[in-house]
Coordinates of C-alpha atoms in Angstrom, one line a residue:
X1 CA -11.2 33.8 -4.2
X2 CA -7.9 34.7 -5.4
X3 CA -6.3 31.1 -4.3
X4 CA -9.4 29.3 -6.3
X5 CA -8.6 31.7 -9.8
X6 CA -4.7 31.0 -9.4
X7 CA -5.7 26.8 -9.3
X8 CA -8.1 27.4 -12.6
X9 CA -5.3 28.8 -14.3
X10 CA -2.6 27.0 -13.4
X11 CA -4.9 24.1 -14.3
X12 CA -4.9 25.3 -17.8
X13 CA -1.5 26.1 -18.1
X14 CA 0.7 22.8 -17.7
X15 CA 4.6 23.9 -18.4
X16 CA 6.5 22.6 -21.0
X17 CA 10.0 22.5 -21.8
X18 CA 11.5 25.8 -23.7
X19 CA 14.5 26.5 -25.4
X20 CA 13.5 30.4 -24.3
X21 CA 11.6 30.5 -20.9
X22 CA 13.0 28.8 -17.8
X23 CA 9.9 27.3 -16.5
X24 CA 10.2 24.4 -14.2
X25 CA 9.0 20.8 -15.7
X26 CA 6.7 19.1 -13.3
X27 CA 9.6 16.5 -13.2
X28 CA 11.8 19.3 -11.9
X29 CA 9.4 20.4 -9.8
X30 CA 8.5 17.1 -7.9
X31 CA 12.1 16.3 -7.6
X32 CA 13.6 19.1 -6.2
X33 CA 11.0 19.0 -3.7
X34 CA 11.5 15.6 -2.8
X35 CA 15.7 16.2 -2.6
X36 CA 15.3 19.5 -0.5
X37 CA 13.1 17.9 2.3
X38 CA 13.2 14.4 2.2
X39 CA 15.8 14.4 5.7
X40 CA 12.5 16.2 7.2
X41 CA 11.5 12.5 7.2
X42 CA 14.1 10.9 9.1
X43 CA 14.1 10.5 13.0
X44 CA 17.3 8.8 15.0
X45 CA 16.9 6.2 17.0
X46 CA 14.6 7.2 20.1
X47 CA 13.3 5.4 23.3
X48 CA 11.8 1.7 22.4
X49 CA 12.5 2.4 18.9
X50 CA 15.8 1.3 19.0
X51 CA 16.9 2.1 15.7
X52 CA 16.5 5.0 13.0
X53 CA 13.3 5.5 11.4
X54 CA 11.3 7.5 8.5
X55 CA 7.5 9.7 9.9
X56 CA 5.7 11.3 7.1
X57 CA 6.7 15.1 7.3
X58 CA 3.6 17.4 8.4
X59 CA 1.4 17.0 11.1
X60 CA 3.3 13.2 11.4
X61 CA 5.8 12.6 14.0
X62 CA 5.0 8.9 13.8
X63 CA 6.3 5.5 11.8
X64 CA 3.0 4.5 10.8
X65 CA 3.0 0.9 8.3
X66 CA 2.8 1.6 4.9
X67 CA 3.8 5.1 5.0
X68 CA 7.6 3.7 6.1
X69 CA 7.4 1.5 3.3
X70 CA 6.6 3.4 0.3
X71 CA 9.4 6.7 1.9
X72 CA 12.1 3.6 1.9
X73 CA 10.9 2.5 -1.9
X74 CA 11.0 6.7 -3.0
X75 CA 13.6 8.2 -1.1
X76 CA 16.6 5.5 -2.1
X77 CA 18.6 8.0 -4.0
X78 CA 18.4 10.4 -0.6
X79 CA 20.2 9.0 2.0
X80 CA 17.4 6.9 3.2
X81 CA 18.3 3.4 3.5
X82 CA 20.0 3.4 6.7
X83 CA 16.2 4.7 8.1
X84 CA 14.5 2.3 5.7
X85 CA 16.3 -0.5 7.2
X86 CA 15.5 1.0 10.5
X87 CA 12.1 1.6 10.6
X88 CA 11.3 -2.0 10.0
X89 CA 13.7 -3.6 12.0
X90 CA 11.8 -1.5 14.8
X91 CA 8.5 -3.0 13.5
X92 CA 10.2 -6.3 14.0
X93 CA 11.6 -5.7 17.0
X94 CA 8.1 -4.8 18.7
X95 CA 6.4 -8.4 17.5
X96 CA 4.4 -10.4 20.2
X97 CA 7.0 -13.4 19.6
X98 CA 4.0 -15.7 21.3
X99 CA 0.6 -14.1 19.6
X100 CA 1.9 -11.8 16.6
X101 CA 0.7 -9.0 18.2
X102 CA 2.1 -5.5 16.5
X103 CA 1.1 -2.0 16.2
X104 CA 0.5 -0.3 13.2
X105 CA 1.6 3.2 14.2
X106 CA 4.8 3.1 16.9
X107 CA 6.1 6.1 18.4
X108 CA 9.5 6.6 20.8
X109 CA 7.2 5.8 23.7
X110 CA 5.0 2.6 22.6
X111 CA 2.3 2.4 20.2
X112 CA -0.3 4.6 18.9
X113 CA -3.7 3.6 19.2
X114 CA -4.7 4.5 15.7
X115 CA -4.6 1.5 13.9
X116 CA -5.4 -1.8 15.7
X117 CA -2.6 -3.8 14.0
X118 CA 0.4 -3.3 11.9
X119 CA -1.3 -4.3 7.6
X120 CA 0.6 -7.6 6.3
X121 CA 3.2 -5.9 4.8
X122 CA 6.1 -5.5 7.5
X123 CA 8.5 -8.7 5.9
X124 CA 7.4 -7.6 2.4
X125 CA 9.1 -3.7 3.6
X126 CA 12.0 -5.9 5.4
X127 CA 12.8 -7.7 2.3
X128 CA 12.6 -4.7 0.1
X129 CA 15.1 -2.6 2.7
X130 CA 17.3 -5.4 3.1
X131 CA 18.3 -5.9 -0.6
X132 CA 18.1 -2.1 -0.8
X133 CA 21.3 -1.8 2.0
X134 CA 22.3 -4.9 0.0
X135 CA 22.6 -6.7 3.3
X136 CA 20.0 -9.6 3.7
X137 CA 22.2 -10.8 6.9
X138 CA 20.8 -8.1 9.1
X139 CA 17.0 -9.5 8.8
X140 CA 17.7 -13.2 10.1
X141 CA 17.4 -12.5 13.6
X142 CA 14.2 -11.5 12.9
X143 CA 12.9 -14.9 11.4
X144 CA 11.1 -15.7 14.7
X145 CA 9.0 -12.5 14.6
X146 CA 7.7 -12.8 10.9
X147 CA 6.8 -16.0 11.3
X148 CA 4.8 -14.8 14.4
X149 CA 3.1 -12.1 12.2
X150 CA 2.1 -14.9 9.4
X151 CA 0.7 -16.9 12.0
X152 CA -1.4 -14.2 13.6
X153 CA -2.7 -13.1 9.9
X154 CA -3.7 -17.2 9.8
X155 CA -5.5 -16.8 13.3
X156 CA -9.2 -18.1 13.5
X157 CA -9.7 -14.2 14.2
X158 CA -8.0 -13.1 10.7
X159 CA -8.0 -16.0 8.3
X160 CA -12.2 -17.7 7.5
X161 CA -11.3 -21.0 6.5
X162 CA -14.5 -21.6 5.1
X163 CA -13.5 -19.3 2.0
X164 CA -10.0 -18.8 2.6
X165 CA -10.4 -14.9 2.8
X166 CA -8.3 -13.1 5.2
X167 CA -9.6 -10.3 7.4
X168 CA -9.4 -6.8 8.1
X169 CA -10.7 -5.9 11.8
X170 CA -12.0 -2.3 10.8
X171 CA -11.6 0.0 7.3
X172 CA -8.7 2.0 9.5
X173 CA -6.9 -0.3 10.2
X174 CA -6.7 -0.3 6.1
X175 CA -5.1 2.8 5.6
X176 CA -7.9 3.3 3.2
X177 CA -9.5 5.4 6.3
X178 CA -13.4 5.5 5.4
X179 CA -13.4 4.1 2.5
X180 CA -16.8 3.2 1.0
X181 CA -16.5 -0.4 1.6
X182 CA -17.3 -0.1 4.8
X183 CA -20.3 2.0 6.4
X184 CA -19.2 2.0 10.0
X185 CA -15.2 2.7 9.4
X186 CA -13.9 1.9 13.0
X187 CA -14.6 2.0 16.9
X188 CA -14.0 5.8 16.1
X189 CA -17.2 6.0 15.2
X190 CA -19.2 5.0 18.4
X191 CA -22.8 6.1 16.8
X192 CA -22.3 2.8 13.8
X193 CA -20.4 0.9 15.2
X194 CA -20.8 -2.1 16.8
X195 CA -18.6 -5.3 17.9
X196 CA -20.0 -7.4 15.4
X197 CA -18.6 -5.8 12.7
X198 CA -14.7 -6.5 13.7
X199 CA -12.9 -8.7 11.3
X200 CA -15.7 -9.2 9.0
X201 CA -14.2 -7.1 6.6
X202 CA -12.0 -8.4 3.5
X203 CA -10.8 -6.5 0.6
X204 CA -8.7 -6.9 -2.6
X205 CA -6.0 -5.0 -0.5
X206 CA -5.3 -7.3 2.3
X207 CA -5.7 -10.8 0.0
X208 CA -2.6 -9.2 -1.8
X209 CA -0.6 -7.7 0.7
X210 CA -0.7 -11.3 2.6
X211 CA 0.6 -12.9 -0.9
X212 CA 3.7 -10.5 -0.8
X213 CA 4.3 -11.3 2.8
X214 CA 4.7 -15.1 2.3
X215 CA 6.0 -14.4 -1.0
X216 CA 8.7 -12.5 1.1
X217 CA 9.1 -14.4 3.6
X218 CA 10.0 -17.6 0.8
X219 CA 12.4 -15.3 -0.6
X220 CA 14.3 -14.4 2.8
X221 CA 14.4 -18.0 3.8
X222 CA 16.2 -19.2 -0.1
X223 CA 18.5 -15.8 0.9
X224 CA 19.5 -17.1 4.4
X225 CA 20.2 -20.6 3.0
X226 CA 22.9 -19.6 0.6
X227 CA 24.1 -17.3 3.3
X228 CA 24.6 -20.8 5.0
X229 CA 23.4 -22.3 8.6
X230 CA 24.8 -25.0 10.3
X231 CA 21.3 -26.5 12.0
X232 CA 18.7 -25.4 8.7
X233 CA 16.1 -25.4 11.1
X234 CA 13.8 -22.6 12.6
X235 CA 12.9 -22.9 16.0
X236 CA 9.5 -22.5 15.9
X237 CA 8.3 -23.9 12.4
X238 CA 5.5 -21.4 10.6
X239 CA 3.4 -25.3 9.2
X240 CA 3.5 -27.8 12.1
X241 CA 2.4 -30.4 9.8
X242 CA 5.9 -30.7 7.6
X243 CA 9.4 -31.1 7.9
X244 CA 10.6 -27.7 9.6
X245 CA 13.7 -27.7 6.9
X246 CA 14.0 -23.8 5.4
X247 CA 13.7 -25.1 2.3
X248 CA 9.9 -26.7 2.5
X249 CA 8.6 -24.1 4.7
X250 CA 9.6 -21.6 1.8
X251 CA 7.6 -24.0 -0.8
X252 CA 4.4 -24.3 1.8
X253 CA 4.7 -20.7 1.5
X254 CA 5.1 -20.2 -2.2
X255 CA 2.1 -22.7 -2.0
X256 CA -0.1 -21.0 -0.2
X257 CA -0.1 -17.8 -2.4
X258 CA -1.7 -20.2 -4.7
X259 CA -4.4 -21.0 -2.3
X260 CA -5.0 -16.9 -2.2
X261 CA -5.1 -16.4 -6.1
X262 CA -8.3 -19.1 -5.9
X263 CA -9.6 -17.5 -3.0
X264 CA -9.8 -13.9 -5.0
X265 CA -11.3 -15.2 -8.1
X266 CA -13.7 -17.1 -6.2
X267 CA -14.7 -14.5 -4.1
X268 CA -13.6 -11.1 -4.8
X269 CA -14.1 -10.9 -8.2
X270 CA -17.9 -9.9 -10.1
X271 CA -18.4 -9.4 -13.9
X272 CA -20.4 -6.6 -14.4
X273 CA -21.8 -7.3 -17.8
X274 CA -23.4 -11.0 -19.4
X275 CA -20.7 -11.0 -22.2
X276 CA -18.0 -11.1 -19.4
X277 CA -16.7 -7.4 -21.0
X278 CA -16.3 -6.0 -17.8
X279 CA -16.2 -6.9 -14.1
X280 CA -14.4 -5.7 -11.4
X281 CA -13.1 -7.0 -7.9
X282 CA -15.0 -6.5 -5.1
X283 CA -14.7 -6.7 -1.4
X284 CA -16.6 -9.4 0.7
X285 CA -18.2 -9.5 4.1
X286 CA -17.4 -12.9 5.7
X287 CA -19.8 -12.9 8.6
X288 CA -22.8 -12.3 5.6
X289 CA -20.8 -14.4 3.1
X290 CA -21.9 -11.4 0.4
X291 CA -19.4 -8.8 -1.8
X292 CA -20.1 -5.8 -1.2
X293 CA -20.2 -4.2 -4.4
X294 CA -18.7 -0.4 -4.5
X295 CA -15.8 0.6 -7.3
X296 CA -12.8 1.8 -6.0
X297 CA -9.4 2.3 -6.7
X298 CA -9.0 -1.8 -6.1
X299 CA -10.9 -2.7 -9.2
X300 CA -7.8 -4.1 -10.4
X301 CA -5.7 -4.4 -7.3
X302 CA -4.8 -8.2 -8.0
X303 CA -2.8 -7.7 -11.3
X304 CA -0.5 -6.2 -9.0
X305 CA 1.4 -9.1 -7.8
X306 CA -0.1 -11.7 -11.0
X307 CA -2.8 -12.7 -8.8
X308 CA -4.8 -13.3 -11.8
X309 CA -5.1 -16.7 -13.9
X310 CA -7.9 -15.9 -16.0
X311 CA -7.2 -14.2 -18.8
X312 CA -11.3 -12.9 -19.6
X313 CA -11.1 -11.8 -15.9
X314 CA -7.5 -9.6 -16.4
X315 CA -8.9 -7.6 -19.4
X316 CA -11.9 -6.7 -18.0
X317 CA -10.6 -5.5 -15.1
X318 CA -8.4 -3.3 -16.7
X319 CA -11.0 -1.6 -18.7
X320 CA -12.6 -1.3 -15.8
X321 CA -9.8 0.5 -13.8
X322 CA -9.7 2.8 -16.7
X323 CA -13.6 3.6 -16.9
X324 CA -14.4 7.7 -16.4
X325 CA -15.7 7.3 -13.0
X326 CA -12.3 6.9 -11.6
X327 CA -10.0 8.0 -14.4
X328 CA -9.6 11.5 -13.9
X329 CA -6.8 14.5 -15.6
X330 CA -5.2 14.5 -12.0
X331 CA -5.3 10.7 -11.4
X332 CA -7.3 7.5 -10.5
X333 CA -10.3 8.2 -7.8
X334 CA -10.5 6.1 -4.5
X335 CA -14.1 6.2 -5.1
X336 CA -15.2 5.9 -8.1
X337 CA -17.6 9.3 -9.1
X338 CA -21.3 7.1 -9.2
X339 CA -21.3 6.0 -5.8
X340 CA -23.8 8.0 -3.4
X341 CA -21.1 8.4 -0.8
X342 CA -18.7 10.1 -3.2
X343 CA -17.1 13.1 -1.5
X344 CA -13.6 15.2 -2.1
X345 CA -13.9 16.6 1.7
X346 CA -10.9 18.2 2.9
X347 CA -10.8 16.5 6.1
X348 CA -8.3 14.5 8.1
X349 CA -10.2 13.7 11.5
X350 CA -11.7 11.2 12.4
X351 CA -10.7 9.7 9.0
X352 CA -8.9 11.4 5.4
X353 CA -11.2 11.0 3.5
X354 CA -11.1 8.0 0.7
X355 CA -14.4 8.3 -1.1
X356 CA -13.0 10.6 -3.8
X357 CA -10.1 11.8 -3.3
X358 CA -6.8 10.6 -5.6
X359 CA -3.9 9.4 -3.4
X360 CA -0.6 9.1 -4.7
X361 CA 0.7 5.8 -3.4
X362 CA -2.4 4.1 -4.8
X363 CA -2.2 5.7 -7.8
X364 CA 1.9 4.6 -8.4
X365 CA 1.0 1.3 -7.5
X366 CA -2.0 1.3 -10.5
X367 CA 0.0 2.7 -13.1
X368 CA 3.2 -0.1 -12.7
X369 CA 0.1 -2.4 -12.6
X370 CA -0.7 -1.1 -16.1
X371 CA 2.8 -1.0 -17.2
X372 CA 3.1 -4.9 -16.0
X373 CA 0.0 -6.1 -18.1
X374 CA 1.4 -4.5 -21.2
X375 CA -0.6 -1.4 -21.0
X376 CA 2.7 1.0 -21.3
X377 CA 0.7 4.2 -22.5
X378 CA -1.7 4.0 -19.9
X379 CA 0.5 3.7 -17.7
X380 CA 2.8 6.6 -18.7
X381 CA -0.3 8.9 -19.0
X382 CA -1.6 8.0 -15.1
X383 CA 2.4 9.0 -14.2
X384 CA 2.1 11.7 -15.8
X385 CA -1.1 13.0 -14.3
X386 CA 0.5 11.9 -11.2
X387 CA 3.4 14.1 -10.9
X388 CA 1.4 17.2 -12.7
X389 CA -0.5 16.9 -9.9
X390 CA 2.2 17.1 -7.4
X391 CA 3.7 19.4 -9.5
X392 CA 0.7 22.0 -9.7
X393 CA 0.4 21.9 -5.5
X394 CA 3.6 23.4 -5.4
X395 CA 3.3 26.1 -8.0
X396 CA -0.2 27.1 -6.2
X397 CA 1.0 26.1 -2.3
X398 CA 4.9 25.5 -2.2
X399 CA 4.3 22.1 -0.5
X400 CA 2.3 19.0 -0.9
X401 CA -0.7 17.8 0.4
X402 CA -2.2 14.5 1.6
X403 CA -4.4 13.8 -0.7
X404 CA -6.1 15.5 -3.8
X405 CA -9.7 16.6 -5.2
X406 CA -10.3 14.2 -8.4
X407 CA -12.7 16.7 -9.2
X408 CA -10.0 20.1 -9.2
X409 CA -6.5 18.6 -8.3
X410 CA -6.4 20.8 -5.1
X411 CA -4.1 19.8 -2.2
X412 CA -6.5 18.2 0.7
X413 CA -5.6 18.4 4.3
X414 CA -2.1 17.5 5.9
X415 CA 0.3 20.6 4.5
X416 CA 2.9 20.3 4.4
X417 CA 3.2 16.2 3.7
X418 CA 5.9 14.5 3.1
X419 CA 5.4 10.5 2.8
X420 CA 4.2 8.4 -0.5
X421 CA 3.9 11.4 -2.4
X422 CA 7.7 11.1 -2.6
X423 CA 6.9 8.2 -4.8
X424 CA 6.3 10.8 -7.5
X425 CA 10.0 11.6 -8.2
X426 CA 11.0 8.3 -10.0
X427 CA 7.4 7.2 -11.0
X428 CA 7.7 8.3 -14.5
X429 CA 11.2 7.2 -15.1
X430 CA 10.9 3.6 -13.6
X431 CA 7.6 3.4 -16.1
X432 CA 9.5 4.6 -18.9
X433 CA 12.6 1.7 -18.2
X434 CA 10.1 -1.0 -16.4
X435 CA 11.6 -0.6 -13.4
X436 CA 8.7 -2.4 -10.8
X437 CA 10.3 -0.7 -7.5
X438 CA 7.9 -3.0 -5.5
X439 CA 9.2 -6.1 -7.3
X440 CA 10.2 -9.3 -5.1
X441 CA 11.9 -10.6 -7.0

């Protein structure tokens, strides 16, 4: 009782700078949290993970996908490079040269079976740590692998030619555990589901993570150029049906994120009223060829990386993103607050629970959306919300949490997390200078 009257009144009581009371800012907060346990993230090189390597701090001992990335992106300014670097290059490293074949979650001992395959976004993390060491040398043995990975993503299994829509094979394997897109989230849930409803599944997410991977994967190719090669020629070309020069595979690639952008509007996208006002992106099952219409935090997820042309459909999208059932005091929702599955749950197992909750890495990504479409104040306030968030989970709990209530800001299973949430330490400062930390280019 007493834990729920300390969060109503720390709730009430944001801190603000004073002249006369030393009271912690939420910025002070956030970032002295991050610089006194950020090494609790790093792991040395250990059994078939050859080199060093970044696990959320927690209940984690694991390099799990995106988690690595977004640690690498936050925790530059704390020694972290060197496991940045490392993680991926492990990630690498473990790719099915002949079928693409990588796990999601790796361990010193193999894989864990969590997810069923690493997301598309292990060149985008490469190219990101490689300029971060300021070294994009290191990454060319590993040309081989990422073109195995873009191949496997383009497999009759993951890519439906008929509307060019690439495919998730459960919500898991997302990241976004159980979210509402999905009513049977994975093969952990034996009572729904059913093998019939692998890789039908495709999401804003995934159509914009594969446009940063080839998007990467150009830029790493124009890098190793200049860094010079006596032959110019990959062994195993990633488009059999062009010259297998470095520098037309990199335009075939820069091509085919076109191809995606079309996809996304065609598919993916809805207006939700007849003046074209509003609308919102969607995801799509392939094997029914219908969206399936729930609002989440991806109602926008496509500005991200430009993958917009229409104008009419980029403003209504971000009045969408901005509407009261997922903009909240504490942050954006993963669910937005109307759907019938809506739920803060504090639970982590099977799933964490993404049909409510606010979840920081999301949330970081949306707000340098905003501030790249010219929405600068938005974007400041959803930073601000962000790190008063973090900020409030330490005043009540000393630590951090894995996710948060959109409906009270409380911390949500996993104490004790370290990963994304480290995110929140230069979020308001890079919105503040427009530094995109997820830029490619």
């Amino acid at each position: 009782k007493g834990v729920v009257v300390s969060w109503c009144l720390l709730l009430l009581l944001r801190p603000t700078l004073s002249t006369h009371v030393d009271i912690p800012t939420d910025t002070q907060l956030v970032q002295t949290h991050v610089r006194e346990n950020a090494n609790s993230t790093f792991r040395p090189a250990s059994g078939v993970l050859k080199y060093p390597y970044l696990v959320p701090a927690g209940p984690y001992n694991q390099a799990w996908d995106w988690d690595s990335m977004f640690m690498g992106i936050a925790l530059q300014n704390y020694n972290a490079t060197d496991y940045f670097v490392g993680t991926f290059k492990n990630y690498l490293d473990l790719t099915n040269l002949d079928d693409g074949a990588l796990p999601g979650c790796l361990t010193p001992t193999g894989a864990c079976p969590a997810l069923y395959h690493a997301k598309p976004m292990v060149i985008q993390a490469s190219l990101l740590a490689a300029r971060q060491s300021k070294d994009m040398s290191q990454f060319k043995q590993y040309a081989e692998a990422m073109r195995a990975l873009l191949r496997y993503w383009n497999s009759s299994t993951r890519l439906d030619t008929k509307t060019g829509l690439h495919r998730w094979h459960d919500q898991l394997e997302t990241g976004a555990d159980n979210l509402v897109y999905s009513d049977c989230p994975s093969p952990l849930s034996p009572d729904c589901w059913r093998d019939s409803m692998a890789y039908t599944l495709s999401s804003p997410d995934l159509m914009v993570w594969m446009a940063r991977e080839y998007t990467a994967y150009a830029e790493f190719l124009t890098e190793w150029q200049s860094l010079g090669d006596s032959t110019k020629r990959p062994l195993k070309p990633l488009y059999a049906n062009v010259n297998s020069a470095w520098e037309y595979e990199r335009d075939h690639a820069l091509a085919y994120v076109d191809n995606l952008k079309e996809s996304i509007e065609s598919y993916l996208w809805r207006f939700t009223a007849a003046d074209n006002s509003t609308g919102e992106f969607v995801a799509y099952n392939v094997s029914t060829g219908n969206q399936i219409v729930h609002r989440t935090y991806q109602v926008a997820w496509p500005l991200w990386f430009d993958m917009v042309s229409d104008p009419v459909i980029k403003k209504a999208a971000l009045a969408s993103l901005q509407e009261e059932d997922l903009w909240t005091t504490f942050g954006l929702r993963s669910t937005s607050s109307k759907d019938p599955r809506y739920s803060n749950a504090n639970i982590i197992k099977p799933y964490s629970e993404w049909r409510g909750p606010v979840w920081i890495n999301v949330n970081v990504i949306m707000a340098h959306t905003l501030q790249s479409c010219g929405m600068t104040d938005a974007a400041k306030t959803l930073a601000d919300r962000i790190v008063h968030t973090l900020a409030q989970d330490i005043r009540v709990t000393g630590t951090w949490h894995e996710a948060y209530s959109s409906d009270s800001g409380e911390g949500l299973a996993a104490p004790g997390f370290l990963s994304w949430d480290t995110l929140g330490a230069s979020v308001q400062e890079d919105i503040a200078k427009g530094i995109n930390p997820f830029s490619l280019k």
